[in-house]
mmCIF file with all atom_site columns, C-alpha atoms and ligand atoms in Angstrom:
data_model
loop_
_atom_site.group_PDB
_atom_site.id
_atom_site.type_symbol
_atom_site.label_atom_id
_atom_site.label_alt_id
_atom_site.label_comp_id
_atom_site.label_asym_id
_atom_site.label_entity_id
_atom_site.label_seq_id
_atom_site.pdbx_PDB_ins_code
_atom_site.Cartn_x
_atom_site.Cartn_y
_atom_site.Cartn_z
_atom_site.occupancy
_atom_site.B_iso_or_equiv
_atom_site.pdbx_formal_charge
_atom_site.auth_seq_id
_atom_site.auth_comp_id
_atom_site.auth_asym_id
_atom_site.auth_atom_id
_atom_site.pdbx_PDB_model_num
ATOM   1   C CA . UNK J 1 1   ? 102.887 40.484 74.032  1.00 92.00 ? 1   UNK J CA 1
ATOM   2   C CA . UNK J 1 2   ? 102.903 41.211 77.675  1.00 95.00 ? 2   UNK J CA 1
ATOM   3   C CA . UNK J 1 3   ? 104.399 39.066 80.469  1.00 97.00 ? 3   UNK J CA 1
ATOM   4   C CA . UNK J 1 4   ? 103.057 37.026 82.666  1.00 97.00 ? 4   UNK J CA 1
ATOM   5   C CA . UNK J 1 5   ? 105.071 36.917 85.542  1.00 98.00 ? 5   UNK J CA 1
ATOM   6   C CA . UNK J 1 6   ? 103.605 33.884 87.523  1.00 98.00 ? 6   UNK J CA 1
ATOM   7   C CA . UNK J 1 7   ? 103.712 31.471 84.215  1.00 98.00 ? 7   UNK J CA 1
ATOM   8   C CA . UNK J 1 8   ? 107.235 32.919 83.482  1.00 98.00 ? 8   UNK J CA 1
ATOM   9   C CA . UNK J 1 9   ? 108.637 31.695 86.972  1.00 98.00 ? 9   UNK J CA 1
ATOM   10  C CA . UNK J 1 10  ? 106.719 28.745 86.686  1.00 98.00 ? 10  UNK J CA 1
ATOM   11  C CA . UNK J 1 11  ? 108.445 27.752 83.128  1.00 98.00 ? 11  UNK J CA 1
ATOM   12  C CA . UNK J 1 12  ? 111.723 28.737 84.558  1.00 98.00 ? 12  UNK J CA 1
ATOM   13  C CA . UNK J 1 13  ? 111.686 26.854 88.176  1.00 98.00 ? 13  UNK J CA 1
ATOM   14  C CA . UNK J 1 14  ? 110.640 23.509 85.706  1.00 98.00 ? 14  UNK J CA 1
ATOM   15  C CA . UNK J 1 15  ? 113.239 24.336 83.324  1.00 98.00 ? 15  UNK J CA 1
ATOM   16  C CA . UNK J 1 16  ? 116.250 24.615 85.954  1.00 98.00 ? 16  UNK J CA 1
ATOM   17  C CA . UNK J 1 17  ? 114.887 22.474 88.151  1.00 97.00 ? 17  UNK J CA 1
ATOM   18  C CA . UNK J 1 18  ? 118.447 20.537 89.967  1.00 96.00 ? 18  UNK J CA 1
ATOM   19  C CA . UNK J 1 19  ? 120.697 22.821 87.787  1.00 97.00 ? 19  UNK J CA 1
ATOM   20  C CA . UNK J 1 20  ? 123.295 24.673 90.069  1.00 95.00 ? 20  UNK J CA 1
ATOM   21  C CA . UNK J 1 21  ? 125.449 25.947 87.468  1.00 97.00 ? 21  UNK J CA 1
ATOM   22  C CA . UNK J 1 22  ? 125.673 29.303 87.119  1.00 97.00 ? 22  UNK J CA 1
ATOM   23  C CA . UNK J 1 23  ? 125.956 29.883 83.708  1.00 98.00 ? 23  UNK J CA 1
ATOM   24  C CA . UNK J 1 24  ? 123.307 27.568 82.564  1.00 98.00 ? 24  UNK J CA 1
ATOM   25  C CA . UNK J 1 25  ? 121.365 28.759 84.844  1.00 98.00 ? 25  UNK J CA 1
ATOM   26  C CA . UNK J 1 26  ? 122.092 32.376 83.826  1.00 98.00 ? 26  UNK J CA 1
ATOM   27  C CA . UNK J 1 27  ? 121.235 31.392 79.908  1.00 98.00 ? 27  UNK J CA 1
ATOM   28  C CA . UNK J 1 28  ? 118.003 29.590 80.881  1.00 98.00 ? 28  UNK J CA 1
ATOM   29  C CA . UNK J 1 29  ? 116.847 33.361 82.561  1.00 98.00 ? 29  UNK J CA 1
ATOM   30  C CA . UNK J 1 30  ? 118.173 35.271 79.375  1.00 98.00 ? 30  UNK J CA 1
ATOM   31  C CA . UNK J 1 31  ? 116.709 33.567 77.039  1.00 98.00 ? 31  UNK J CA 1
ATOM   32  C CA . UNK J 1 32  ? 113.257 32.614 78.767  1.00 98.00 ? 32  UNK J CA 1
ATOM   33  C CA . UNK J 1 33  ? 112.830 36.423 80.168  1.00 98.00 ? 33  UNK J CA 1
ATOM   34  C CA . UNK J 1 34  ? 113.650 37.893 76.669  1.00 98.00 ? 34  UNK J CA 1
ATOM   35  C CA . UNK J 1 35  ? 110.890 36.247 75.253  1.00 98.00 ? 35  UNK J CA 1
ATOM   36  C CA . UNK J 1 36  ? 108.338 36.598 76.953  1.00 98.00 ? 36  UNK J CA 1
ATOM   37  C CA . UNK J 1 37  ? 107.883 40.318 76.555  1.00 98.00 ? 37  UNK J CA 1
ATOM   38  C CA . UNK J 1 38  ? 107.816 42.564 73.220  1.00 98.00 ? 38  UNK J CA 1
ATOM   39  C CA . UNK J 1 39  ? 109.612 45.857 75.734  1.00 98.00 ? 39  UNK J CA 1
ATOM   40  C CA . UNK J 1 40  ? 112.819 43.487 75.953  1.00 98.00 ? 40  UNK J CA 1
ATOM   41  C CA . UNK J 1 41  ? 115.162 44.206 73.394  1.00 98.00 ? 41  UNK J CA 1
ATOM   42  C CA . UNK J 1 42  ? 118.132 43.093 75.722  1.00 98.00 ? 42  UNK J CA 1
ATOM   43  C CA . UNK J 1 43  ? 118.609 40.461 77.628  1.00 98.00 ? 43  UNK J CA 1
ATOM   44  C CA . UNK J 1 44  ? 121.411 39.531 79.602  1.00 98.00 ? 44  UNK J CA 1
ATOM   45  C CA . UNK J 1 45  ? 123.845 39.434 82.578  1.00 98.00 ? 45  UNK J CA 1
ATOM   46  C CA . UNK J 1 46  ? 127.009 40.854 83.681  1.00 98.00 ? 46  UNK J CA 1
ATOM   47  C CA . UNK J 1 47  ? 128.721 38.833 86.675  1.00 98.00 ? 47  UNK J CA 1
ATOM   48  C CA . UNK J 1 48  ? 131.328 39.988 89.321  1.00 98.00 ? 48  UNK J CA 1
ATOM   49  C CA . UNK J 1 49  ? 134.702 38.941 88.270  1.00 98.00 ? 49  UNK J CA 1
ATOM   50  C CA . UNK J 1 50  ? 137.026 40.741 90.302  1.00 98.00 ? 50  UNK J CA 1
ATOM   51  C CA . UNK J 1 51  ? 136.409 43.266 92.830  1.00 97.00 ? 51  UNK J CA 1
ATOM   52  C CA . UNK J 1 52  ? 133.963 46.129 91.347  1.00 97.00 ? 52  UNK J CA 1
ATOM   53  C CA . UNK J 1 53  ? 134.480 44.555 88.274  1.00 98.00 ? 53  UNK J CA 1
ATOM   54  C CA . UNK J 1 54  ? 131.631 43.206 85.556  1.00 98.00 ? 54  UNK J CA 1
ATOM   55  C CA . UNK J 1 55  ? 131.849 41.371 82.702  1.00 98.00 ? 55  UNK J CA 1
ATOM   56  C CA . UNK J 1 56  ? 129.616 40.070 80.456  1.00 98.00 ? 56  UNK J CA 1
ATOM   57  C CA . UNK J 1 57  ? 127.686 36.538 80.982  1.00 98.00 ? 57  UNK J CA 1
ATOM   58  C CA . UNK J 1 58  ? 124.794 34.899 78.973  1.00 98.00 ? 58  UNK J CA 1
ATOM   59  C CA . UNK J 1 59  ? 122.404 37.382 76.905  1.00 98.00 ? 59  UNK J CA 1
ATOM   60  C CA . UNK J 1 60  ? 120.072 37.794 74.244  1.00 98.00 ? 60  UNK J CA 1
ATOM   61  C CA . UNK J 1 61  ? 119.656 40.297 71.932  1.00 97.00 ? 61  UNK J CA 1
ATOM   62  C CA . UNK J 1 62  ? 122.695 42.177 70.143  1.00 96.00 ? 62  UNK J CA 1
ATOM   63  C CA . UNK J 1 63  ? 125.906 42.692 71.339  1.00 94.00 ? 63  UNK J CA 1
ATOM   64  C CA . UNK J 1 64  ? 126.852 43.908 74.874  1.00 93.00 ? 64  UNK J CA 1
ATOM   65  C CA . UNK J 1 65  ? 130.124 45.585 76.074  1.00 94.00 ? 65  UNK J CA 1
ATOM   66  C CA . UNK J 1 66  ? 131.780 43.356 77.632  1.00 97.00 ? 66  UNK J CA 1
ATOM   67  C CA . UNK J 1 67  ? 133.622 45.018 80.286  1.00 97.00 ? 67  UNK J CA 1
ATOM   68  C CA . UNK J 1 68  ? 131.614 47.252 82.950  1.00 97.00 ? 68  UNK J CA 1
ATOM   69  C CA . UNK J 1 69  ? 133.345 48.682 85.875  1.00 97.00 ? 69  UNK J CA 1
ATOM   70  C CA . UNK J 1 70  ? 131.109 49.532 89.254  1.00 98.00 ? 70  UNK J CA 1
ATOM   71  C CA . UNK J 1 71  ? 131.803 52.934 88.465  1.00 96.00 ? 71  UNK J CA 1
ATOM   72  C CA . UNK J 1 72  ? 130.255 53.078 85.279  1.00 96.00 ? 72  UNK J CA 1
ATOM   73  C CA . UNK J 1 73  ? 126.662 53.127 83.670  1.00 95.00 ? 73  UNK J CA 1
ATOM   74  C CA . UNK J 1 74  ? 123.218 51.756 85.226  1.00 97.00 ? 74  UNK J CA 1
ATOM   75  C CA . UNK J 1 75  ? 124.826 47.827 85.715  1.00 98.00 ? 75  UNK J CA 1
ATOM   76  C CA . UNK J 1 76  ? 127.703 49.463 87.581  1.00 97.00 ? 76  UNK J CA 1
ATOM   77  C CA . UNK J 1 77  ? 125.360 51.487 89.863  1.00 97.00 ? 77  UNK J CA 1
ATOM   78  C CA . UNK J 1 78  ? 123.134 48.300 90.470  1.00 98.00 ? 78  UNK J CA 1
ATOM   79  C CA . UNK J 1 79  ? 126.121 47.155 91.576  1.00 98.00 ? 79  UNK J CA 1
ATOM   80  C CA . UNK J 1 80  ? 127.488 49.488 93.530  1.00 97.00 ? 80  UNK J CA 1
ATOM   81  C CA . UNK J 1 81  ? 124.641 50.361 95.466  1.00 97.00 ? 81  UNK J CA 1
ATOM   82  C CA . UNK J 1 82  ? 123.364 46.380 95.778  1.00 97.00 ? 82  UNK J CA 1
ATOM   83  C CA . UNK J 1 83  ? 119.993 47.700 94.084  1.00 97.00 ? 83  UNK J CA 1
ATOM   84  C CA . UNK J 1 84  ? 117.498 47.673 91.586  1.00 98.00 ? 84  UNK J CA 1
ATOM   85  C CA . UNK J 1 85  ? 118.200 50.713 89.352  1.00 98.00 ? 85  UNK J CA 1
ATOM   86  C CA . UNK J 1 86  ? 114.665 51.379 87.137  1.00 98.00 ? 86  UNK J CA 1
ATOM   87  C CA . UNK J 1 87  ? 116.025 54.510 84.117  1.00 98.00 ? 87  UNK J CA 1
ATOM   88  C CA . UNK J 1 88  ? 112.907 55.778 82.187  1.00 98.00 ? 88  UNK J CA 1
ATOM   89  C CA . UNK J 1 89  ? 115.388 57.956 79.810  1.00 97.00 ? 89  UNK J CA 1
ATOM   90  C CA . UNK J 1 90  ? 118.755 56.898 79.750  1.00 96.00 ? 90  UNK J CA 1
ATOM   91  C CA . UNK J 1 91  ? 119.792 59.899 77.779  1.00 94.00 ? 91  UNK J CA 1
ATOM   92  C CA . UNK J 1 92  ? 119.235 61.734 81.259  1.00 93.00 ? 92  UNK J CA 1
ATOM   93  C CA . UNK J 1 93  ? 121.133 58.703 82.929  1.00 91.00 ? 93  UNK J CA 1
ATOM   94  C CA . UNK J 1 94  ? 125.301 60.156 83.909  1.00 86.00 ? 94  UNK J CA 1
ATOM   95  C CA . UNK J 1 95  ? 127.019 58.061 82.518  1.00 85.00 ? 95  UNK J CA 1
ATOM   96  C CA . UNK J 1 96  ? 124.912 55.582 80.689  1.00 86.00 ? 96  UNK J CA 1
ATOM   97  C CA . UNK J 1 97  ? 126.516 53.093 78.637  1.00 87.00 ? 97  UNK J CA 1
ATOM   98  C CA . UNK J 1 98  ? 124.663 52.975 74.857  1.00 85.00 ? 98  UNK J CA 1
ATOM   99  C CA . UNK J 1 99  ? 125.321 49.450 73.337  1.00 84.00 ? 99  UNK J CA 1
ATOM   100 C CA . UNK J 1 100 ? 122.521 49.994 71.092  1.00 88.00 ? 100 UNK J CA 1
ATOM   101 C CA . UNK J 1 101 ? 121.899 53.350 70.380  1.00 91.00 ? 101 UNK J CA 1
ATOM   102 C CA . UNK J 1 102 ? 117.896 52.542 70.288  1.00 94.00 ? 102 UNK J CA 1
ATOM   103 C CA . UNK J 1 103 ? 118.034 51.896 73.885  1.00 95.00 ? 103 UNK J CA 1
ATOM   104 C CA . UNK J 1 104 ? 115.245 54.525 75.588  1.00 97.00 ? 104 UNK J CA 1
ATOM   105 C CA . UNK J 1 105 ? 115.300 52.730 79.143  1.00 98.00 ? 105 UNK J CA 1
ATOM   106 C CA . UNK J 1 106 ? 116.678 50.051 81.212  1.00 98.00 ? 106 UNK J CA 1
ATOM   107 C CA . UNK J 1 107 ? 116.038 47.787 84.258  1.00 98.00 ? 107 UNK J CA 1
ATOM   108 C CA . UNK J 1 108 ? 119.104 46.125 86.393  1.00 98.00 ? 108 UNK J CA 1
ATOM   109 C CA . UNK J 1 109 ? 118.625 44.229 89.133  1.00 98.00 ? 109 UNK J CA 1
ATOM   110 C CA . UNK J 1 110 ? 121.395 42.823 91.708  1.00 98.00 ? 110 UNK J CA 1
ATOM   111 C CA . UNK J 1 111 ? 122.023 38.805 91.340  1.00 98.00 ? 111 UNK J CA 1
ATOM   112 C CA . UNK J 1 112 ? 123.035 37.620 94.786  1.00 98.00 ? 112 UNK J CA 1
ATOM   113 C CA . UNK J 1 113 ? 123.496 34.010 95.668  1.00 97.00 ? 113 UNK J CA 1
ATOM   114 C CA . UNK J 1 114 ? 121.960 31.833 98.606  1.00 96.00 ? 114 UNK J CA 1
ATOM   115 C CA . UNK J 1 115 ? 124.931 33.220 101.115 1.00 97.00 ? 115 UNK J CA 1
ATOM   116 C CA . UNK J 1 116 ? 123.634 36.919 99.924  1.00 97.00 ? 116 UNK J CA 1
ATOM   117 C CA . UNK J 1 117 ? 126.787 37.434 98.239  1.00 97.00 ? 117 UNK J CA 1
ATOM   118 C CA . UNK J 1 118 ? 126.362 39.891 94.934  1.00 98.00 ? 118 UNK J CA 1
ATOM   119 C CA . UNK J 1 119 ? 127.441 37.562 91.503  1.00 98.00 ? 119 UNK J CA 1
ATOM   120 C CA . UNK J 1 120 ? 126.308 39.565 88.940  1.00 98.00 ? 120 UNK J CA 1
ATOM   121 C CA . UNK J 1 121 ? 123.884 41.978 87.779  1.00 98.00 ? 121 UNK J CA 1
ATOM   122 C CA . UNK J 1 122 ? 120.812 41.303 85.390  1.00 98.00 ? 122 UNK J CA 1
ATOM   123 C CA . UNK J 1 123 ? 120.052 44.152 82.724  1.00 98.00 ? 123 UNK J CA 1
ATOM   124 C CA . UNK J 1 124 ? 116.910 44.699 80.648  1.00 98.00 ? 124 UNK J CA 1
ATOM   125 C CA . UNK J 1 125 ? 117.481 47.362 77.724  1.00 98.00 ? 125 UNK J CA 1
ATOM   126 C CA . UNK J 1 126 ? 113.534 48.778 75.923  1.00 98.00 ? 126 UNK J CA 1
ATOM   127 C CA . UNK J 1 127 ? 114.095 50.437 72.786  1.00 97.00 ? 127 UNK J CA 1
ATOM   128 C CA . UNK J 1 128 ? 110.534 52.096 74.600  1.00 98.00 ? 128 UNK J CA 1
ATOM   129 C CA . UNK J 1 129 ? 110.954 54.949 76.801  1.00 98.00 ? 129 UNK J CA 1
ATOM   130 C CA . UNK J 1 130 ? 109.699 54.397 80.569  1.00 98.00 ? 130 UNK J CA 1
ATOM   131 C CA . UNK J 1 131 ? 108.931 50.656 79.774  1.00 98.00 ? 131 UNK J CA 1
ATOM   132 C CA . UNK J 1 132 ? 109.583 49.304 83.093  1.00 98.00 ? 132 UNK J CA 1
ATOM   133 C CA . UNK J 1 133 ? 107.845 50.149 86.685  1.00 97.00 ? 133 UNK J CA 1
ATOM   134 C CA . UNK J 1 134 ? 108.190 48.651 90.498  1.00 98.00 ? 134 UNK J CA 1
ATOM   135 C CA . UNK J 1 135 ? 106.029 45.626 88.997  1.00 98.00 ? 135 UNK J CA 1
ATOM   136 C CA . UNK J 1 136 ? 108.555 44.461 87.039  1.00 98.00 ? 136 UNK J CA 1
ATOM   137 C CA . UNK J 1 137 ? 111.521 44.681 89.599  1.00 98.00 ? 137 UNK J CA 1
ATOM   138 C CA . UNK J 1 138 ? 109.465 42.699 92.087  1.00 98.00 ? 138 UNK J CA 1
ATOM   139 C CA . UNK J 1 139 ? 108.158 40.012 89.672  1.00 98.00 ? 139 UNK J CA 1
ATOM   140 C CA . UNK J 1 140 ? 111.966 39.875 88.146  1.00 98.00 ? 140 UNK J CA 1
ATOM   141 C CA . UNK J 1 141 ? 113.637 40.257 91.636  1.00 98.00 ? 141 UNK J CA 1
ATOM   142 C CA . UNK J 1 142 ? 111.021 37.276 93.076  1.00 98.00 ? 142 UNK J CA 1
ATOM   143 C CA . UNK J 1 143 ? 112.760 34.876 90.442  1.00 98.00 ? 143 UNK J CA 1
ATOM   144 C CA . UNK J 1 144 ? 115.987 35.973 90.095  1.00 98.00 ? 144 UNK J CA 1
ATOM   145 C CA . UNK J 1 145 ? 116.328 34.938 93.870  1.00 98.00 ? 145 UNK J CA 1
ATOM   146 C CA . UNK J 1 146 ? 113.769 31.694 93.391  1.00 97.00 ? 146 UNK J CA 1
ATOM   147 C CA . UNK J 1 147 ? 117.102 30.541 90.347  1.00 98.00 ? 147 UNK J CA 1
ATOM   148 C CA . UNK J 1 148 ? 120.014 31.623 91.963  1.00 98.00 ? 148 UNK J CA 1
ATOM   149 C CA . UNK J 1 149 ? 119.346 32.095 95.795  1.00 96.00 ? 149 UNK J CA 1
ATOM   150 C CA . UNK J 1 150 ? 117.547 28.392 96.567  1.00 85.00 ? 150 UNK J CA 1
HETATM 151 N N1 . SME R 2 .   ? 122.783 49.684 79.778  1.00 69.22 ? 201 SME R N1 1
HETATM 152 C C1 . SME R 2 .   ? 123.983 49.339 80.361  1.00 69.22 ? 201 SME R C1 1
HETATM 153 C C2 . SME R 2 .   ? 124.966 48.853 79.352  1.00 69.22 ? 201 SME R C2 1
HETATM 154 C C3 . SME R 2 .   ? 124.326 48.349 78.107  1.00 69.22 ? 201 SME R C3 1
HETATM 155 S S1 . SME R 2 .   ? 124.682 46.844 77.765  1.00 69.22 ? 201 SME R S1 1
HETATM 156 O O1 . SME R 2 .   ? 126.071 46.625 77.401  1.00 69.22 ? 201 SME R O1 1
HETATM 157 C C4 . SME R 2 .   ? 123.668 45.961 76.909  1.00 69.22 ? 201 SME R C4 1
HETATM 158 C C5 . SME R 2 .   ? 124.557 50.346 81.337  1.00 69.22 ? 201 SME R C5 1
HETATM 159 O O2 . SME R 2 .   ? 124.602 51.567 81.126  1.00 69.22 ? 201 SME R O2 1
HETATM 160 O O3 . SME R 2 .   ? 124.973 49.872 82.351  1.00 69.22 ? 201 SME R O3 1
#
């Protein structure tokens, strides 16, 4: 199964319609984005807790390490750098971070809030190698900003 980007931001505006919390909000994404595409076989995000500092916020899929400094892997570098980070190997990645040793390629993308202000970082792990492209970090950027930056 393939996504379909438009219906997927349409089932997720309904869903969080009025909700301003961040962490329901961030579960809602998690678990809506995971399933709607066979190449996700992680979910999740990491959120800014202390300067260049992630930890680990509502996911899907198996477990995540739950401490990731900016410094380190391809969440840390989205972070970092304030942008989307698209790795069709991560065994060619410095310093990737394997959770899951099946991992074969990722997607991050920065969270930022209304004020523009970087909370967190959202992280798509494909046990498929070069699963994601620029379509994906549009369509995923476009409603990443529609939940958290309205
Ligand atoms: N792929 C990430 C970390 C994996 S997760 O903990 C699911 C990275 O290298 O940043």
């Amino acid at each position: 199964m393939r996504v379909d980007y438009r219906v997927l931001g349409q089932t997720i505006a309904a869903l969080t319609e009025g909700e301003d919390d961040v962490v329901a909000l961030m579960a809602t994404v998690a678990c809506e984005v995971h399933h709607a595409d066979d190449r996700f076989d992680w979910t999740g995000f990491y959120r800014v807790v202390a300067p260049e500092l992630l930890k680990i916020g509502p996911y899907q899929g198996g477990h995540g390490c739950l401490v990731i400094p900016f410094s380190r892997g391809v969440c840390g570098a989205a972070a970092r750098r304030c942008e989307v980070q698209i790795v069709d190997d991560v065994e060619e990645f410095d310093g990737h971070i394997a959770c899951s040793s099946s991992t074969r390629s990722e997607i991050v993308l920065p969270v930022r809030d209304r004020s523009g202000r970087l909370i967190g970082v959202f992280d798509i792990d494909s046990d498929l190698p070069a699963a994601f492209d620029r379509a994906d970090a549009e369509a995923l950027g476009a409603i990443l900003a529609q939940v958290f930056a309205k």
